[in-house]
Short mmCIF file of C-alpha atoms and ligand atoms in Angstrom, two decimals:
data_model
loop_
_atom_site.label_atom_id
_atom_site.label_comp_id
_atom_site.label_asym_id
_atom_site.label_seq_id
_atom_site.Cartn_x
_atom_site.Cartn_y
_atom_site.Cartn_z
CA UNK A 1 -0.13 0.00 0.01
CA UNK A 2 1.44 3.33 -1.01
CA UNK A 3 1.52 5.85 1.84
CA UNK A 4 -0.20 9.17 1.04
CA UNK A 5 1.51 12.41 1.66
CA UNK A 6 -1.55 14.60 1.45
CA UNK A 7 -3.01 16.36 4.42
CA UNK A 8 -5.57 14.09 6.31
CA UNK A 9 -7.68 17.11 7.06
CA UNK A 10 -8.08 17.92 3.52
CA UNK A 11 -9.98 14.67 2.95
CA UNK A 12 -11.39 13.85 6.32
CA UNK A 13 -12.91 15.84 9.05
CA UNK A 14 -11.27 14.95 12.38
CA UNK A 15 -13.68 14.16 15.09
CA UNK A 16 -13.66 12.99 18.78
CA UNK A 17 -10.94 10.73 20.49
CA UNK A 18 -12.07 7.27 20.61
CA UNK A 19 -8.98 5.91 22.47
CA UNK A 20 -5.33 6.39 23.25
CA UNK A 21 -2.43 4.15 22.88
CA UNK A 22 1.30 4.31 23.66
CA UNK A 23 2.07 6.35 20.62
CA UNK A 24 -0.90 8.51 19.72
CA UNK A 25 -4.67 8.66 19.53
CA UNK A 26 -7.45 7.10 17.63
CA UNK A 27 -10.12 9.59 16.50
CA UNK A 28 -13.29 9.41 14.51
CA UNK A 29 -12.99 10.67 10.96
CA UNK A 30 -15.64 11.64 8.39
CA UNK A 31 -14.61 11.33 4.80
CA UNK A 32 -15.65 14.51 3.24
CA UNK A 33 -16.36 13.21 -0.23
CA UNK A 34 -18.76 10.63 0.95
CA UNK A 35 -19.64 11.35 4.51
CA UNK A 36 -18.49 7.79 5.41
CA UNK A 37 -17.37 7.36 8.95
CA UNK A 38 -13.85 5.93 9.72
CA UNK A 39 -11.35 5.81 12.54
CA UNK A 40 -7.85 7.32 12.24
CA UNK A 41 -4.95 6.05 14.28
CA UNK A 42 -2.58 8.83 14.67
CA UNK A 43 0.81 7.48 15.43
CA UNK A 44 3.76 9.76 16.37
CA UNK A 45 6.89 8.55 14.40
CA UNK A 46 10.49 9.07 15.72
CA UNK A 47 12.44 11.88 14.22
CA UNK A 48 15.67 10.07 14.35
CA UNK A 49 17.11 6.90 15.91
CA UNK A 50 18.23 8.77 19.00
CA UNK A 51 14.63 9.94 20.02
CA UNK A 52 12.99 8.05 22.66
CA UNK A 53 9.45 9.10 22.14
CA UNK A 54 7.46 8.06 19.17
CA UNK A 55 7.67 4.92 17.24
CA UNK A 56 9.95 3.87 14.44
CA UNK A 57 8.39 4.27 10.88
CA UNK A 58 9.35 0.60 10.15
CA UNK A 59 7.21 -0.63 13.06
CA UNK A 60 4.16 1.08 11.52
CA UNK A 61 4.97 -0.31 8.20
CA UNK A 62 4.95 -3.81 9.65
CA UNK A 63 1.65 -3.16 11.32
CA UNK A 64 0.26 -1.91 7.97
CA UNK A 65 1.61 -4.94 6.01
CA UNK A 66 0.05 -7.41 8.62
CA UNK A 67 -3.34 -5.47 8.48
CA UNK A 68 -3.32 -5.67 4.76
CA UNK A 69 -2.61 -9.38 4.86
CA UNK A 70 -5.59 -9.96 7.43
CA UNK A 71 -8.69 -9.27 5.64
CA UNK A 72 -11.28 -11.04 7.80
CA UNK A 73 -14.79 -10.01 9.07
CA UNK A 74 -13.58 -10.34 12.74
CA UNK A 75 -10.41 -8.22 12.22
CA UNK A 76 -10.42 -4.46 11.90
CA UNK A 77 -10.01 -3.46 8.28
CA UNK A 78 -7.41 -0.96 7.02
CA UNK A 79 -8.32 1.54 4.30
CA UNK A 80 -5.46 3.85 3.78
CA UNK A 81 -2.11 5.33 5.32
CA UNK A 82 -1.09 8.92 5.51
CA UNK A 83 2.21 10.14 6.48
CA UNK A 84 3.92 13.42 7.34
CA UNK A 85 7.11 14.42 9.16
CA UNK A 86 5.92 13.85 12.59
CA UNK A 87 3.08 11.21 12.37
CA UNK A 88 1.58 8.56 10.31
CA UNK A 89 -2.31 8.14 10.14
CA UNK A 90 -3.93 4.66 9.62
CA UNK A 91 -7.41 5.11 8.22
CA UNK A 92 -9.35 2.11 9.59
CA UNK A 93 -12.84 0.82 9.95
CA UNK A 94 -14.68 2.53 12.58
CA UNK A 95 -15.56 -0.05 15.38
CA UNK A 96 -18.51 1.62 17.27
CA UNK A 97 -19.60 -1.13 19.68
CA UNK A 98 -16.94 -0.71 22.28
CA UNK A 99 -15.09 -3.45 24.06
CA UNK A 100 -16.54 -6.89 24.33
CA UNK A 101 -15.87 -6.98 28.08
CA UNK A 102 -17.88 -3.73 28.56
CA UNK A 103 -20.74 -5.19 26.56
CA UNK A 104 -20.91 -8.24 28.68
CA UNK A 105 -20.53 -6.37 31.95
CA UNK A 106 -23.75 -4.37 31.08
CA UNK A 107 -25.82 -7.45 31.00
CA UNK A 108 -27.54 -9.05 34.02
CA UNK A 109 -26.85 -12.65 33.01
CA UNK A 110 -24.91 -14.33 30.42
CA UNK A 111 -24.77 -18.12 29.74
CA UNK A 112 -21.69 -19.99 28.55
CA UNK A 113 -23.61 -20.48 25.19
CA UNK A 114 -23.87 -16.88 24.81
CA UNK A 115 -20.22 -16.26 25.75
CA UNK A 116 -19.13 -19.03 23.33
CA UNK A 117 -20.79 -17.23 20.43
CA UNK A 118 -18.17 -14.41 20.91
CA UNK A 119 -15.26 -16.74 21.63
CA UNK A 120 -15.99 -18.67 18.43
CA UNK A 121 -15.46 -15.43 16.43
CA UNK A 122 -12.32 -14.67 18.32
CA UNK A 123 -11.07 -18.18 17.54
CA UNK A 124 -12.03 -17.87 13.85
CA UNK A 125 -10.15 -14.62 13.56
CA UNK A 126 -7.04 -16.05 15.35
CA UNK A 127 -7.18 -19.25 13.29
CA UNK A 128 -7.22 -17.23 10.19
CA UNK A 129 -4.19 -15.23 11.34
CA UNK A 130 -2.31 -18.38 12.45
CA UNK A 131 -2.94 -20.05 9.10
CA UNK A 132 -0.99 -17.14 7.62
CA UNK A 133 1.75 -17.69 10.26
CA UNK A 134 0.82 -14.37 11.92
CA UNK A 135 0.65 -14.11 15.68
CA UNK A 136 -1.03 -11.24 17.45
CA UNK A 137 0.98 -11.28 20.74
CA UNK A 138 -1.29 -8.97 22.52
CA UNK A 139 -4.62 -10.53 22.85
CA UNK A 140 -6.39 -8.97 25.89
CA UNK A 141 -9.84 -7.70 26.66
CA UNK A 142 -8.88 -4.02 25.51
CA UNK A 143 -8.16 -5.46 21.94
CA UNK A 144 -11.28 -7.37 21.56
CA UNK A 145 -14.15 -4.95 20.35
CA UNK A 146 -17.55 -5.23 18.84
CA UNK A 147 -18.69 -3.66 15.51
CA UNK A 148 -22.26 -2.90 16.62
CA UNK A 149 -23.42 -3.68 20.10
CA UNK A 150 -27.11 -3.09 19.13
CA UNK A 151 -27.03 -5.81 16.46
CA UNK A 152 -28.88 -9.02 17.22
CA UNK A 153 -25.54 -10.97 17.01
CA UNK A 154 -22.73 -8.41 17.58
CA UNK A 155 -19.54 -8.94 15.62
CA UNK A 156 -16.24 -9.27 17.20
CA UNK A 157 -13.37 -7.20 15.81
CA UNK A 158 -9.79 -7.66 16.82
CA UNK A 159 -7.62 -4.62 17.02
CA UNK A 160 -4.11 -3.39 17.73
CA UNK A 161 -1.48 -5.33 15.62
CA UNK A 162 1.29 -3.25 16.93
CA UNK A 163 3.04 -6.30 18.40
CA UNK A 164 2.01 -8.81 15.82
CA UNK A 165 4.61 -10.86 13.76
CA UNK A 166 4.48 -12.96 10.73
CA UNK A 167 6.85 -15.89 10.94
CA UNK A 168 9.06 -16.80 8.14
CA UNK A 169 9.88 -20.40 7.17
CA UNK A 170 12.10 -21.83 9.96
CA UNK A 171 12.43 -18.50 11.74
CA UNK A 172 13.13 -18.37 15.40
CA UNK A 173 11.46 -15.27 16.85
CA UNK A 174 11.87 -14.13 20.46
CA UNK A 175 10.32 -11.13 22.21
CA UNK A 176 9.64 -9.98 25.65
CA UNK A 177 6.57 -7.96 24.91
CA UNK A 178 3.17 -8.30 26.07
CA UNK A 179 0.91 -7.54 29.13
CA UNK A 180 1.88 -9.36 32.16
CA UNK A 181 -1.34 -11.10 33.05
CA UNK A 182 -1.99 -12.46 29.54
CA UNK A 183 1.60 -13.88 28.71
CA UNK A 184 2.92 -17.38 28.87
CA UNK A 185 6.33 -18.60 30.16
CA UNK A 186 7.96 -18.62 26.85
CA UNK A 187 7.65 -14.84 26.68
CA UNK A 188 8.95 -14.40 30.27
CA UNK A 189 11.81 -16.62 29.68
CA UNK A 190 12.73 -15.19 26.33
CA UNK A 191 12.35 -18.49 24.63
CA UNK A 192 11.19 -18.86 20.81
CA UNK A 193 7.57 -17.71 20.28
CA UNK A 194 4.94 -19.24 18.02
CA UNK A 195 1.21 -18.96 17.25
CA UNK A 196 0.73 -21.03 20.37
CA UNK A 197 1.66 -17.99 22.43
CA UNK A 198 -1.70 -16.43 21.47
CA UNK A 199 -3.55 -19.46 22.57
CA UNK A 200 -2.37 -19.22 25.95
CA UNK A 201 -3.77 -15.59 26.02
CA UNK A 202 -7.09 -16.96 24.95
CA UNK A 203 -6.98 -19.36 27.85
CA UNK A 204 -6.47 -16.43 30.19
CA UNK A 205 -9.34 -14.41 28.50
CA UNK A 206 -11.67 -17.37 28.74
CA UNK A 207 -10.82 -17.89 32.41
CA UNK A 208 -11.61 -14.27 33.25
CA UNK A 209 -14.74 -14.10 31.10
CA UNK A 210 -16.31 -16.95 33.00
CA UNK A 211 -15.12 -16.08 36.48
CA UNK A 212 -14.16 -12.40 36.70
CA UNK A 213 -10.85 -13.71 38.14
CA UNK A 214 -7.42 -13.33 36.41
CA UNK A 215 -5.74 -16.64 36.81
CA UNK A 216 -2.20 -15.50 37.60
CA UNK A 217 -2.67 -11.73 38.53
CA UNK A 218 -1.06 -10.87 41.78
CA UNK A 219 -0.34 -7.69 43.78
CA UNK A 220 2.72 -6.88 41.63
CA UNK A 221 3.80 -7.73 38.01
CA UNK A 222 6.72 -9.62 39.53
CA UNK A 223 4.45 -11.83 41.57
CA UNK A 224 2.17 -12.30 38.59
CA UNK A 225 5.13 -13.48 36.32
CA UNK A 226 6.23 -15.93 39.18
CA UNK A 227 2.68 -17.38 39.27
CA UNK A 228 2.86 -17.94 35.58
CA UNK A 229 6.26 -19.60 35.73
CA UNK A 230 5.10 -21.87 38.50
CA UNK A 231 1.82 -22.59 36.56
CA UNK A 232 0.01 -21.59 39.75
CA UNK A 233 -3.68 -21.46 38.82
CA UNK A 234 -6.74 -23.14 40.05
CA UNK A 235 -10.58 -23.12 39.82
CA UNK A 236 -11.73 -21.91 43.14
CA UNK A 237 -15.15 -23.61 43.76
CA UNK A 238 -16.81 -20.44 45.30
CA UNK A 239 -16.07 -18.67 42.06
CA UNK A 240 -16.54 -21.28 39.50
CA UNK A 241 -19.66 -22.87 40.87
CA UNK A 242 -21.57 -21.85 37.84
CA UNK A 243 -19.08 -23.11 35.41
CA UNK A 244 -19.31 -26.35 33.32
CA UNK A 245 -16.66 -29.05 33.54
CA UNK A 246 -16.16 -28.78 29.82
CA UNK A 247 -15.39 -25.10 30.13
CA UNK A 248 -12.66 -25.80 32.75
CA UNK A 249 -11.25 -28.57 30.43
CA UNK A 250 -11.21 -26.09 27.65
CA UNK A 251 -9.16 -23.72 29.65
CA UNK A 252 -6.91 -26.33 31.07
CA UNK A 253 -5.91 -27.40 27.51
CA UNK A 254 -4.88 -23.89 26.80
CA UNK A 255 -3.13 -22.87 30.00
CA UNK A 256 -0.44 -25.49 29.32
CA UNK A 257 3.34 -24.73 29.72
CA UNK A 258 4.56 -26.59 26.74
CA UNK A 259 3.49 -24.49 23.74
CA UNK A 260 3.31 -27.48 21.47
CA UNK A 261 0.82 -29.26 23.88
CA UNK A 262 -1.59 -26.24 23.75
CA UNK A 263 -4.79 -26.56 21.66
CA UNK A 264 -4.59 -24.68 18.37
CA UNK A 265 -7.33 -22.39 17.32
CA UNK A 266 -8.70 -25.07 15.04
CA UNK A 267 -8.71 -27.57 17.90
CA UNK A 268 -10.41 -25.18 20.14
CA UNK A 269 -13.21 -24.88 17.55
CA UNK A 270 -13.87 -28.58 17.60
CA UNK A 271 -13.61 -28.82 21.43
CA UNK A 272 -16.84 -30.28 22.93
CA UNK A 273 -17.43 -27.14 24.96
CA UNK A 274 -17.55 -25.01 21.71
CA UNK A 275 -19.00 -27.73 19.57
CA UNK A 276 -21.16 -30.08 21.75
CA UNK A 277 -21.62 -33.58 20.65
CA UNK A 278 -24.64 -34.50 22.72
CA UNK A 279 -27.78 -32.87 23.98
CA UNK A 280 -26.58 -33.18 27.46
CA UNK A 281 -23.42 -31.23 26.71
CA UNK A 282 -25.56 -28.55 25.11
CA UNK A 283 -27.97 -28.23 28.06
CA UNK A 284 -25.01 -27.97 30.39
CA UNK A 285 -23.66 -25.10 28.52
CA UNK A 286 -27.08 -23.31 28.50
CA UNK A 287 -27.40 -23.94 32.24
CA UNK A 288 -23.90 -22.79 33.20
CA UNK A 289 -23.25 -19.08 33.13
CA UNK A 290 -20.67 -16.32 33.73
CA UNK A 291 -20.12 -15.25 37.41
CA UNK A 292 -21.58 -11.93 36.64
CA UNK A 293 -21.12 -10.26 39.99
CA UNK A 294 -17.39 -11.06 39.97
CA UNK A 295 -17.04 -10.24 36.19
CA UNK A 296 -18.56 -6.84 36.74
CA UNK A 297 -16.16 -6.09 39.57
CA UNK A 298 -13.17 -7.22 37.41
CA UNK A 299 -14.38 -4.99 34.62
CA UNK A 300 -14.83 -1.95 36.84
CA UNK A 301 -11.30 -2.33 38.21
CA UNK A 302 -9.81 -2.76 34.74
CA UNK A 303 -11.58 0.38 33.48
CA UNK A 304 -10.40 2.34 36.64
CA UNK A 305 -6.77 1.07 35.82
CA UNK A 306 -7.24 2.30 32.14
CA UNK A 307 -8.54 5.78 33.17
CA UNK A 308 -5.72 6.06 35.69
CA UNK A 309 -3.25 5.49 32.80
CA UNK A 310 -5.07 7.89 30.56
CA UNK A 311 -4.81 10.75 33.32
CA UNK A 312 -1.12 9.81 33.75
CA UNK A 313 -0.51 10.24 29.90
CA UNK A 314 -2.40 13.58 29.74
CA UNK A 315 -0.44 14.96 32.74
CA UNK A 316 2.77 13.91 31.10
CA UNK A 317 1.78 15.62 27.86
CA UNK A 318 0.96 18.82 29.61
CA UNK A 319 4.22 18.79 31.42
CA UNK A 320 6.14 18.10 28.22
CA UNK A 321 4.44 21.07 26.59
CA UNK A 322 5.37 23.30 29.68
CA UNK A 323 9.05 22.07 29.28
CA UNK A 324 9.03 23.04 25.64
CA UNK A 325 7.76 26.54 26.50
CA UNK A 326 10.31 27.04 29.09
CA UNK A 327 13.21 26.11 26.99
CA UNK A 328 11.66 28.77 24.53
CA UNK A 329 11.48 26.70 21.44
CA UNK A 330 11.89 29.09 18.60
CA UNK A 331 9.42 27.88 15.98
CA UNK A 332 6.68 26.90 18.60
CA UNK A 333 6.39 23.35 17.09
CA UNK A 334 5.48 21.48 20.19
CA UNK A 335 5.04 18.22 18.53
CA UNK A 336 8.56 18.05 17.39
CA UNK A 337 9.89 19.24 20.69
CA UNK A 338 7.86 16.48 22.49
CA UNK A 339 9.24 13.64 20.55
CA UNK A 340 12.74 14.70 21.52
CA UNK A 341 12.35 15.12 25.21
CA UNK A 342 13.95 12.39 27.12
CA UNK A 343 11.32 10.25 29.16
CA UNK A 344 12.87 9.48 32.45
CA UNK A 345 9.66 9.31 34.54
CA UNK A 346 8.25 6.08 35.97
CA UNK A 347 5.45 4.83 33.90
CA UNK A 348 2.44 2.79 35.17
CA UNK A 349 3.04 -0.82 34.42
CA UNK A 350 0.48 -1.19 31.59
CA UNK A 351 2.14 1.58 29.78
CA UNK A 352 5.54 -0.39 29.73
CA UNK A 353 4.02 -3.30 28.22
CA UNK A 354 5.99 -3.16 24.99
CA UNK A 355 9.04 -3.94 26.99
CA UNK A 356 8.22 -6.56 29.54
CA UNK A 357 11.72 -6.28 31.21
CA UNK A 358 10.72 -2.96 32.56
CA UNK A 359 7.16 -3.63 33.40
CA UNK A 360 7.14 -4.05 37.18
P1 LIG B 401 -1.57 0.30 22.65
O1 LIG B 401 -0.61 1.32 23.21
O2 LIG B 401 -2.57 -0.24 23.52
O3 LIG B 401 -0.85 -0.58 21.75
P2 LIG B 401 -2.07 1.50 20.27
O4 LIG B 401 -1.44 2.92 20.10
O5 LIG B 401 -1.60 0.43 19.39
O6 LIG B 401 -2.43 1.19 21.71
P3 LIG B 401 -4.84 0.78 19.58
O7 LIG B 401 -4.84 -0.17 20.77
O8 LIG B 401 -4.91 0.31 18.28
O9 LIG B 401 -3.59 1.83 19.88
O10 LIG B 401 -6.04 1.76 19.93
C1 LIG B 401 -6.20 2.52 21.14
C2 LIG B 401 -7.60 2.49 21.51
O11 LIG B 401 -8.29 3.25 20.56
C3 LIG B 401 -8.25 1.14 21.64
O12 LIG B 401 -8.08 0.57 22.86
C4 LIG B 401 -9.71 1.45 21.19
O13 LIG B 401 -10.32 1.86 22.38
C5 LIG B 401 -9.53 2.64 20.32
N1 LIG B 401 -9.80 2.11 18.93
C6 LIG B 401 -8.71 1.58 18.25
N2 LIG B 401 -9.12 1.25 16.99
C7 LIG B 401 -10.30 1.54 16.87
C8 LIG B 401 -11.27 1.49 15.84
N3 LIG B 401 -11.02 1.01 14.57
N4 LIG B 401 -12.63 1.99 16.03
C9 LIG B 401 -12.97 2.50 17.27
N5 LIG B 401 -11.97 2.52 18.28
C10 LIG B 401 -10.80 2.14 18.13
#
């Protein structure tokens, strides 16, 4: 895809902020020519190799290449890319239904069968990626959205391919990136990764979805990582008393230390919890449900942490602007100035997720 050098604002009217990430904002866009709504992911790029803020152009190019290769109904679609000196803008499909977890938390009761309808779509998207030897490496609730929450059957959309990677034949790929509660031991130990790494994350997401409990999460990231390495997780009866045995079996076949022993997305789709063989299995699934009280608590806490991070980022941005003014920048281009200021402050853990080694 050729990157356009035109000014985004000439072609799109820029609207409200939909979300913020490590390297910029996502905003609504209205295409001036057609009135069609899109989302624009504005990513600050590094001016030079020494700058510590912003992301390298090559990283955005990689995200663009992967998104182009991933045209699937359950994966956010890419339309266009614009670039200028300080930032790149990905024009993507607008996903207006919010996060899956928020949608579920807004309900009074959700059966396993209903939860499975969403899980199936996640597995289909992930299976499609894995067939192309692409791993997401950052599957977590924040990256699982819904296209339209008012539809009868809301459609899952996976987002944020910033950490994704396409494996080349025989390639060994290692990375310490990810979000502590969702990563397996091969990430922590800096061992070769594979598409099976995503399957672990799906195991963690399913565990949380059914119980409102995060299987390995502890008071600190360090403790969380220790729990993962020790494979320390269980299904406390007082939390999982509404969960079917097949659901637990499904999770147990994903939270497996040896990546080659974990179920693949294809195997998940034919697991009997997802694809019941008997009427009894089907009835069990309908009778069993998400632990809503606990799930709502988990989600409220998660949202609180997200807004804490957002406030932290805004404060930091304001401080950087002040710094720029104090050093009387001649041309007043604050954006350029910002990307050259050394960032020596302590970030909240979730903002350090791209480098796990410094995440505690
Ligand atoms: P991170 O730092 O988490 O990697 P990022 O900079 O890669 O973030 P995204 O995760 O892609 O950015 O997007 C940030 C937030 O913007 C998302 O959590 C989501 O709330 C919102 N968002 C992203 N893409 C869309 C979209 N296509 N439609 C609507 N909202 C979106």
